[in-house]
Amino acid sequence: ERTLGAEHPSTLASVHNLADCLKARGRLKDAEALHRRALEARERTLGAEHPSTLRSVNNLALCLRAMGQLKDAEVLYRRALEARERTLGAEHPSTLRSVNNLAL
């Protein structure tokens, strides 16, 4: 972050990965905050439908689901699915993961 800046793609990938680690350790509130940070920065720098942005949307939804915030998670799962269908196509592996996540 100090070297590349707060919104550099590599920095945001690190923020995203740290959030995943915290989620795995059960620190869901901390993970949520970092997922939101990564998502907001990726939306600003990459756009709403960039694959990395959609990965952040999906992972925030996973975190919210783990926290029991199912309605909020569903909104994000649907957002990721619709954007992936538009940008990647219905048969792309990322799109199919979104279908699966929404079904859960």
Short mmCIF file of N, CA, C and O in Angstrom, two decimals:
data_model
loop_
_atom_site.label_atom_id
_atom_site.label_comp_id
_atom_site.label_asym_id
_atom_site.label_seq_id
_atom_site.Cartn_x
_atom_site.Cartn_y
_atom_site.Cartn_z
N GLU A 1 0.84 -1.19 0.00
CA GLU A 1 0.00 0.00 0.00
C GLU A 1 0.88 1.25 0.00
O GLU A 1 0.63 2.19 -0.74
N ARG A 2 1.91 1.21 0.83
CA ARG A 2 2.81 2.35 0.91
C ARG A 2 3.55 2.55 -0.41
O ARG A 2 3.76 3.67 -0.84
N THR A 3 3.90 1.46 -1.05
CA THR A 3 4.67 1.54 -2.29
C THR A 3 3.81 1.79 -3.52
O THR A 3 4.14 2.63 -4.35
N LEU A 4 2.70 1.07 -3.62
CA LEU A 4 1.90 1.13 -4.84
C LEU A 4 0.70 2.06 -4.76
O LEU A 4 0.15 2.45 -5.78
N GLY A 5 0.27 2.37 -3.55
CA GLY A 5 -0.91 3.20 -3.37
C GLY A 5 -2.12 2.37 -2.96
O GLY A 5 -2.19 1.17 -3.22
N ALA A 6 -3.08 3.03 -2.36
CA ALA A 6 -4.24 2.35 -1.78
C ALA A 6 -5.15 1.73 -2.81
O ALA A 6 -5.86 0.76 -2.51
N GLU A 7 -5.15 2.22 -4.05
CA GLU A 7 -6.09 1.71 -5.04
C GLU A 7 -5.41 1.00 -6.21
O GLU A 7 -6.04 0.71 -7.22
N HIS A 8 -4.14 0.68 -6.05
CA HIS A 8 -3.45 -0.10 -7.07
C HIS A 8 -4.05 -1.51 -7.10
O HIS A 8 -4.40 -2.06 -6.05
N PRO A 9 -4.20 -2.11 -8.28
CA PRO A 9 -4.78 -3.46 -8.36
C PRO A 9 -4.10 -4.49 -7.46
O PRO A 9 -4.78 -5.34 -6.86
N SER A 10 -2.79 -4.42 -7.33
CA SER A 10 -2.10 -5.38 -6.46
C SER A 10 -2.41 -5.14 -4.98
O SER A 10 -2.55 -6.09 -4.21
N THR A 11 -2.54 -3.89 -4.61
CA THR A 11 -2.92 -3.56 -3.24
C THR A 11 -4.33 -4.08 -2.96
O THR A 11 -4.59 -4.70 -1.91
N LEU A 12 -5.23 -3.86 -3.90
CA LEU A 12 -6.61 -4.30 -3.71
C LEU A 12 -6.71 -5.82 -3.68
O LEU A 12 -7.53 -6.38 -2.94
N ALA A 13 -5.87 -6.50 -4.44
CA ALA A 13 -5.83 -7.96 -4.37
C ALA A 13 -5.39 -8.41 -2.98
O ALA A 13 -5.93 -9.37 -2.42
N SER A 14 -4.43 -7.70 -2.40
CA SER A 14 -3.98 -8.03 -1.04
C SER A 14 -5.07 -7.77 0.00
O SER A 14 -5.26 -8.56 0.93
N VAL A 15 -5.78 -6.67 -0.15
CA VAL A 15 -6.90 -6.35 0.75
C VAL A 15 -7.95 -7.47 0.65
O VAL A 15 -8.44 -7.97 1.66
N HIS A 16 -8.25 -7.84 -0.57
CA HIS A 16 -9.23 -8.91 -0.83
C HIS A 16 -8.77 -10.23 -0.17
O HIS A 16 -9.57 -10.90 0.49
N ASN A 17 -7.51 -10.58 -0.36
CA ASN A 17 -6.99 -11.83 0.21
C ASN A 17 -6.98 -11.80 1.73
O ASN A 17 -7.27 -12.82 2.38
N LEU A 18 -6.64 -10.66 2.31
CA LEU A 18 -6.67 -10.53 3.77
C LEU A 18 -8.10 -10.69 4.27
O LEU A 18 -8.34 -11.36 5.28
N ALA A 19 -9.05 -10.11 3.57
CA ALA A 19 -10.46 -10.26 3.95
C ALA A 19 -10.86 -11.73 3.94
O ALA A 19 -11.55 -12.21 4.85
N ASP A 20 -10.43 -12.46 2.91
CA ASP A 20 -10.73 -13.89 2.85
C ASP A 20 -10.13 -14.65 4.02
O ASP A 20 -10.75 -15.54 4.59
N CYS A 21 -8.91 -14.28 4.39
CA CYS A 21 -8.24 -14.90 5.55
C CYS A 21 -9.02 -14.63 6.84
O CYS A 21 -9.22 -15.54 7.64
N LEU A 22 -9.40 -13.39 7.03
CA LEU A 22 -10.14 -13.02 8.24
C LEU A 22 -11.48 -13.76 8.29
O LEU A 22 -11.89 -14.22 9.37
N LYS A 23 -12.14 -13.88 7.16
CA LYS A 23 -13.41 -14.62 7.11
C LYS A 23 -13.18 -16.06 7.53
O LYS A 23 -13.94 -16.62 8.34
N ALA A 24 -12.15 -16.67 7.01
CA ALA A 24 -11.84 -18.07 7.34
C ALA A 24 -11.54 -18.25 8.83
O ALA A 24 -11.80 -19.31 9.39
N ARG A 25 -11.03 -17.21 9.46
CA ARG A 25 -10.72 -17.27 10.90
C ARG A 25 -11.91 -16.88 11.76
O ARG A 25 -11.80 -16.84 12.98
N GLY A 26 -13.04 -16.55 11.12
CA GLY A 26 -14.24 -16.21 11.86
C GLY A 26 -14.34 -14.75 12.24
O GLY A 26 -15.26 -14.36 12.96
N ARG A 27 -13.45 -13.93 11.74
CA ARG A 27 -13.48 -12.49 12.04
C ARG A 27 -14.30 -11.79 10.95
O ARG A 27 -13.78 -11.05 10.12
N LEU A 28 -15.60 -12.05 10.98
CA LEU A 28 -16.48 -11.66 9.89
C LEU A 28 -16.65 -10.16 9.75
O LEU A 28 -16.71 -9.64 8.63
N LYS A 29 -16.77 -9.44 10.86
CA LYS A 29 -16.92 -7.97 10.78
C LYS A 29 -15.69 -7.33 10.14
O LYS A 29 -15.81 -6.44 9.30
N ASP A 30 -14.50 -7.80 10.55
CA ASP A 30 -13.27 -7.27 9.96
C ASP A 30 -13.18 -7.62 8.48
O ASP A 30 -12.79 -6.80 7.66
N ALA A 31 -13.58 -8.85 8.16
CA ALA A 31 -13.57 -9.29 6.76
C ALA A 31 -14.54 -8.45 5.93
O ALA A 31 -14.21 -8.03 4.82
N GLU A 32 -15.73 -8.22 6.47
CA GLU A 32 -16.73 -7.42 5.75
C GLU A 32 -16.17 -6.03 5.43
O GLU A 32 -16.31 -5.55 4.30
N ALA A 33 -15.55 -5.40 6.40
CA ALA A 33 -15.01 -4.05 6.18
C ALA A 33 -13.97 -4.05 5.06
O ALA A 33 -13.97 -3.14 4.20
N LEU A 34 -13.10 -5.04 5.03
CA LEU A 34 -12.08 -5.10 3.98
C LEU A 34 -12.69 -5.45 2.63
O LEU A 34 -12.28 -4.90 1.60
N HIS A 35 -13.68 -6.34 2.61
CA HIS A 35 -14.35 -6.65 1.34
C HIS A 35 -15.03 -5.39 0.79
O HIS A 35 -14.98 -5.13 -0.41
N ARG A 36 -15.66 -4.62 1.66
CA ARG A 36 -16.31 -3.38 1.21
C ARG A 36 -15.27 -2.39 0.68
O ARG A 36 -15.49 -1.73 -0.33
N ARG A 37 -14.16 -2.29 1.37
CA ARG A 37 -13.08 -1.39 0.93
C ARG A 37 -12.59 -1.79 -0.47
O ARG A 37 -12.45 -0.94 -1.36
N ALA A 38 -12.34 -3.08 -0.66
CA ALA A 38 -11.86 -3.55 -1.96
C ALA A 38 -12.91 -3.31 -3.04
O ALA A 38 -12.58 -2.85 -4.15
N LEU A 39 -14.16 -3.60 -2.72
CA LEU A 39 -15.23 -3.43 -3.70
C LEU A 39 -15.37 -1.97 -4.11
O LEU A 39 -15.42 -1.65 -5.31
N GLU A 40 -15.43 -1.08 -3.15
CA GLU A 40 -15.59 0.34 -3.46
C GLU A 40 -14.44 0.86 -4.31
O GLU A 40 -14.65 1.60 -5.28
N ALA A 41 -13.22 0.47 -3.97
CA ALA A 41 -12.06 0.93 -4.74
C ALA A 41 -12.04 0.33 -6.14
O ALA A 41 -11.72 1.02 -7.12
N ARG A 42 -12.40 -0.94 -6.25
CA ARG A 42 -12.44 -1.56 -7.58
C ARG A 42 -13.53 -0.95 -8.45
O ARG A 42 -13.33 -0.78 -9.66
N GLU A 43 -14.66 -0.61 -7.87
CA GLU A 43 -15.71 0.07 -8.64
C GLU A 43 -15.20 1.39 -9.18
O GLU A 43 -15.46 1.73 -10.35
N ARG A 44 -14.49 2.14 -8.35
CA ARG A 44 -13.95 3.44 -8.77
C ARG A 44 -12.88 3.30 -9.85
O ARG A 44 -12.84 4.06 -10.81
N THR A 45 -11.99 2.34 -9.66
CA THR A 45 -10.81 2.26 -10.53
C THR A 45 -11.00 1.35 -11.74
O THR A 45 -10.39 1.61 -12.78
N LEU A 46 -11.81 0.31 -11.62
CA LEU A 46 -11.94 -0.67 -12.70
C LEU A 46 -13.31 -0.64 -13.37
O LEU A 46 -13.44 -1.12 -14.50
N GLY A 47 -14.31 -0.14 -12.65
CA GLY A 47 -15.67 -0.13 -13.18
C GLY A 47 -16.51 -1.23 -12.54
O GLY A 47 -15.99 -2.20 -12.00
N ALA A 48 -17.81 -1.05 -12.65
CA ALA A 48 -18.76 -1.92 -11.94
C ALA A 48 -18.80 -3.35 -12.49
O ALA A 48 -19.17 -4.26 -11.76
N GLU A 49 -18.41 -3.55 -13.75
CA GLU A 49 -18.55 -4.88 -14.33
C GLU A 49 -17.22 -5.55 -14.67
O GLU A 49 -17.19 -6.57 -15.35
N HIS A 50 -16.14 -5.01 -14.15
CA HIS A 50 -14.83 -5.65 -14.35
C HIS A 50 -14.82 -6.98 -13.57
O HIS A 50 -15.39 -7.06 -12.47
N PRO A 51 -14.18 -8.02 -14.10
CA PRO A 51 -14.15 -9.30 -13.39
C PRO A 51 -13.64 -9.21 -11.95
O PRO A 51 -14.18 -9.89 -11.06
N SER A 52 -12.65 -8.38 -11.68
CA SER A 52 -12.15 -8.24 -10.30
C SER A 52 -13.19 -7.58 -9.40
O SER A 52 -13.34 -7.95 -8.23
N THR A 53 -13.91 -6.62 -9.94
CA THR A 53 -14.98 -5.97 -9.17
C THR A 53 -16.07 -6.98 -8.86
O THR A 53 -16.55 -7.06 -7.71
N LEU A 54 -16.43 -7.78 -9.83
CA LEU A 54 -17.48 -8.78 -9.61
C LEU A 54 -17.04 -9.86 -8.64
O LEU A 54 -17.84 -10.38 -7.87
N ARG A 55 -15.75 -10.17 -8.62
CA ARG A 55 -15.21 -11.10 -7.62
C ARG A 55 -15.38 -10.51 -6.23
O ARG A 55 -15.74 -11.19 -5.28
N SER A 56 -15.16 -9.19 -6.10
CA SER A 56 -15.36 -8.52 -4.82
C SER A 56 -16.83 -8.51 -4.41
O SER A 56 -17.15 -8.70 -3.24
N VAL A 57 -17.71 -8.29 -5.38
CA VAL A 57 -19.16 -8.34 -5.10
C VAL A 57 -19.52 -9.72 -4.55
O VAL A 57 -20.19 -9.85 -3.53
N ASN A 58 -19.05 -10.76 -5.24
CA ASN A 58 -19.35 -12.13 -4.84
C ASN A 58 -18.79 -12.44 -3.46
O ASN A 58 -19.47 -13.05 -2.62
N ASN A 59 -17.56 -12.06 -3.20
CA ASN A 59 -16.95 -12.40 -1.91
C ASN A 59 -17.56 -11.62 -0.76
O ASN A 59 -17.65 -12.14 0.36
N LEU A 60 -17.99 -10.40 -1.00
CA LEU A 60 -18.72 -9.68 0.04
C LEU A 60 -20.03 -10.39 0.33
O LEU A 60 -20.44 -10.55 1.48
N ALA A 61 -20.70 -10.87 -0.72
CA ALA A 61 -21.94 -11.64 -0.53
C ALA A 61 -21.69 -12.90 0.29
O ALA A 61 -22.47 -13.23 1.19
N LEU A 62 -20.59 -13.59 0.02
CA LEU A 62 -20.25 -14.79 0.80
C LEU A 62 -20.07 -14.43 2.28
O LEU A 62 -20.53 -15.16 3.16
N CYS A 63 -19.41 -13.33 2.53
CA CYS A 63 -19.18 -12.88 3.90
C CYS A 63 -20.50 -12.53 4.58
O CYS A 63 -20.75 -12.94 5.73
N LEU A 64 -21.35 -11.80 3.88
CA LEU A 64 -22.65 -11.43 4.45
C LEU A 64 -23.50 -12.66 4.73
O LEU A 64 -24.19 -12.75 5.75
N ARG A 65 -23.44 -13.65 3.83
CA ARG A 65 -24.18 -14.89 4.07
C ARG A 65 -23.67 -15.57 5.34
O ARG A 65 -24.46 -16.04 6.16
N ALA A 66 -22.36 -15.61 5.52
CA ALA A 66 -21.78 -16.21 6.73
C ALA A 66 -22.21 -15.47 7.99
O ALA A 66 -22.29 -16.07 9.07
N MET A 67 -22.52 -14.19 7.85
CA MET A 67 -22.96 -13.37 8.99
C MET A 67 -24.47 -13.47 9.20
O MET A 67 -25.00 -12.85 10.12
N GLY A 68 -25.16 -14.20 8.33
CA GLY A 68 -26.60 -14.34 8.45
C GLY A 68 -27.40 -13.23 7.80
O GLY A 68 -28.62 -13.16 7.96
N GLN A 69 -26.74 -12.37 7.04
CA GLN A 69 -27.41 -11.25 6.37
C GLN A 69 -27.83 -11.71 4.96
O GLN A 69 -27.30 -11.27 3.95
N LEU A 70 -28.81 -12.60 4.93
CA LEU A 70 -29.15 -13.30 3.71
C LEU A 70 -29.76 -12.41 2.64
O LEU A 70 -29.47 -12.57 1.45
N LYS A 71 -30.61 -11.47 3.02
CA LYS A 71 -31.22 -10.57 2.02
C LYS A 71 -30.16 -9.71 1.34
O LYS A 71 -30.17 -9.54 0.12
N ASP A 72 -29.24 -9.17 2.13
CA ASP A 72 -28.17 -8.35 1.56
C ASP A 72 -27.26 -9.19 0.67
O ASP A 72 -26.83 -8.74 -0.40
N ALA A 73 -26.98 -10.41 1.10
CA ALA A 73 -26.16 -11.31 0.30
C ALA A 73 -26.83 -11.62 -1.03
O ALA A 73 -26.19 -11.61 -2.09
N GLU A 74 -28.14 -11.89 -0.98
CA GLU A 74 -28.87 -12.21 -2.22
C GLU A 74 -28.80 -11.07 -3.23
O GLU A 74 -28.60 -11.31 -4.43
N VAL A 75 -28.93 -9.85 -2.76
CA VAL A 75 -28.85 -8.70 -3.67
C VAL A 75 -27.50 -8.69 -4.39
O VAL A 75 -27.42 -8.49 -5.61
N LEU A 76 -26.44 -8.92 -3.65
CA LEU A 76 -25.10 -8.92 -4.24
C LEU A 76 -24.89 -10.12 -5.16
O LEU A 76 -24.28 -10.00 -6.23
N TYR A 77 -25.37 -11.30 -4.75
CA TYR A 77 -25.26 -12.47 -5.62
C TYR A 77 -25.97 -12.22 -6.96
O TYR A 77 -25.45 -12.56 -8.02
N ARG A 78 -27.15 -11.62 -6.90
CA ARG A 78 -27.89 -11.33 -8.14
C ARG A 78 -27.14 -10.31 -9.00
O ARG A 78 -27.09 -10.43 -10.22
N ARG A 79 -26.57 -9.31 -8.35
CA ARG A 79 -25.79 -8.31 -9.09
C ARG A 79 -24.64 -8.98 -9.82
O ARG A 79 -24.40 -8.72 -11.01
N ALA A 80 -23.89 -9.83 -9.12
CA ALA A 80 -22.75 -10.52 -9.73
C ALA A 80 -23.22 -11.42 -10.88
O ALA A 80 -22.61 -11.42 -11.96
N LEU A 81 -24.28 -12.16 -10.65
CA LEU A 81 -24.79 -13.07 -11.68
C LEU A 81 -25.20 -12.31 -12.94
O LEU A 81 -24.80 -12.67 -14.06
N GLU A 82 -26.00 -11.27 -12.77
CA GLU A 82 -26.49 -10.52 -13.93
C GLU A 82 -25.34 -9.88 -14.72
O GLU A 82 -25.32 -9.93 -15.95
N ALA A 83 -24.38 -9.33 -14.01
CA ALA A 83 -23.24 -8.70 -14.70
C ALA A 83 -22.36 -9.75 -15.38
O ALA A 83 -21.88 -9.53 -16.50
N ARG A 84 -22.16 -10.88 -14.74
CA ARG A 84 -21.35 -11.93 -15.36
C ARG A 84 -22.05 -12.52 -16.58
O ARG A 84 -21.39 -12.83 -17.58
N GLU A 85 -23.36 -12.66 -16.52
CA GLU A 85 -24.08 -13.15 -17.71
C GLU A 85 -23.90 -12.18 -18.87
O GLU A 85 -23.67 -12.61 -20.00
N ARG A 86 -23.98 -10.87 -18.59
CA ARG A 86 -23.83 -9.84 -19.63
C ARG A 86 -22.42 -9.82 -20.20
O ARG A 86 -22.22 -9.70 -21.40
N THR A 87 -21.43 -9.89 -19.31
CA THR A 87 -20.06 -9.66 -19.75
C THR A 87 -19.31 -10.94 -20.13
O THR A 87 -18.42 -10.89 -20.97
N LEU A 88 -19.65 -12.04 -19.50
CA LEU A 88 -18.89 -13.29 -19.73
C LEU A 88 -19.70 -14.36 -20.46
O LEU A 88 -19.11 -15.28 -21.02
N GLY A 89 -21.02 -14.25 -20.40
CA GLY A 89 -21.87 -15.26 -21.02
C GLY A 89 -22.39 -16.25 -19.98
O GLY A 89 -21.81 -16.41 -18.90
N ALA A 90 -23.46 -16.92 -20.34
CA ALA A 90 -24.15 -17.81 -19.40
C ALA A 90 -23.37 -19.06 -19.04
O ALA A 90 -23.59 -19.63 -17.97
N GLU A 91 -22.44 -19.48 -19.89
CA GLU A 91 -21.73 -20.74 -19.66
C GLU A 91 -20.33 -20.56 -19.05
O GLU A 91 -19.64 -21.55 -18.79
N HIS A 92 -19.92 -19.33 -18.82
CA HIS A 92 -18.58 -19.08 -18.27
C HIS A 92 -18.51 -19.64 -16.84
O HIS A 92 -19.49 -19.54 -16.09
N PRO A 93 -17.38 -20.21 -16.45
CA PRO A 93 -17.25 -20.76 -15.09
C PRO A 93 -17.59 -19.77 -13.97
O PRO A 93 -18.21 -20.15 -12.98
N SER A 94 -17.21 -18.51 -14.13
CA SER A 94 -17.53 -17.52 -13.10
C SER A 94 -19.04 -17.28 -13.02
O SER A 94 -19.59 -17.11 -11.94
N THR A 95 -19.68 -17.27 -14.17
CA THR A 95 -21.14 -17.11 -14.19
C THR A 95 -21.81 -18.30 -13.51
O THR A 95 -22.73 -18.13 -12.69
N LEU A 96 -21.32 -19.48 -13.81
CA LEU A 96 -21.90 -20.68 -13.21
C LEU A 96 -21.66 -20.73 -11.69
O LEU A 96 -22.53 -21.19 -10.95
N ARG A 97 -20.53 -20.20 -11.24
CA ARG A 97 -20.30 -20.10 -9.78
C ARG A 97 -21.32 -19.16 -9.16
O ARG A 97 -21.82 -19.39 -8.06
N SER A 98 -21.64 -18.08 -9.88
CA SER A 98 -22.65 -17.15 -9.37
C SER A 98 -24.03 -17.81 -9.28
O SER A 98 -24.77 -17.59 -8.32
N VAL A 99 -24.37 -18.62 -10.27
CA VAL A 99 -25.63 -19.35 -10.22
C VAL A 99 -25.64 -20.26 -9.00
O VAL A 99 -26.62 -20.29 -8.24
N ASN A 100 -24.56 -20.97 -8.78
CA ASN A 100 -24.44 -21.87 -7.64
C ASN A 100 -24.56 -21.10 -6.31
O ASN A 100 -25.29 -21.52 -5.41
N ASN A 101 -23.86 -20.00 -6.20
CA ASN A 101 -23.90 -19.22 -4.95
C ASN A 101 -25.30 -18.70 -4.66
O ASN A 101 -25.74 -18.72 -3.50
N LEU A 102 -26.00 -18.27 -5.68
CA LEU A 102 -27.35 -17.77 -5.50
C LEU A 102 -28.29 -18.90 -5.06
O LEU A 102 -29.17 -18.71 -4.23
N ALA A 103 -28.04 -20.09 -5.57
CA ALA A 103 -28.89 -21.25 -5.23
C ALA A 103 -28.71 -21.68 -3.78
O ALA A 103 -29.62 -22.25 -3.18
N LEU A 104 -27.54 -21.44 -3.23
CA LEU A 104 -27.27 -21.85 -1.85
C LEU A 104 -28.04 -20.98 -0.89
O LEU A 104 -28.36 -21.25 0.16
#
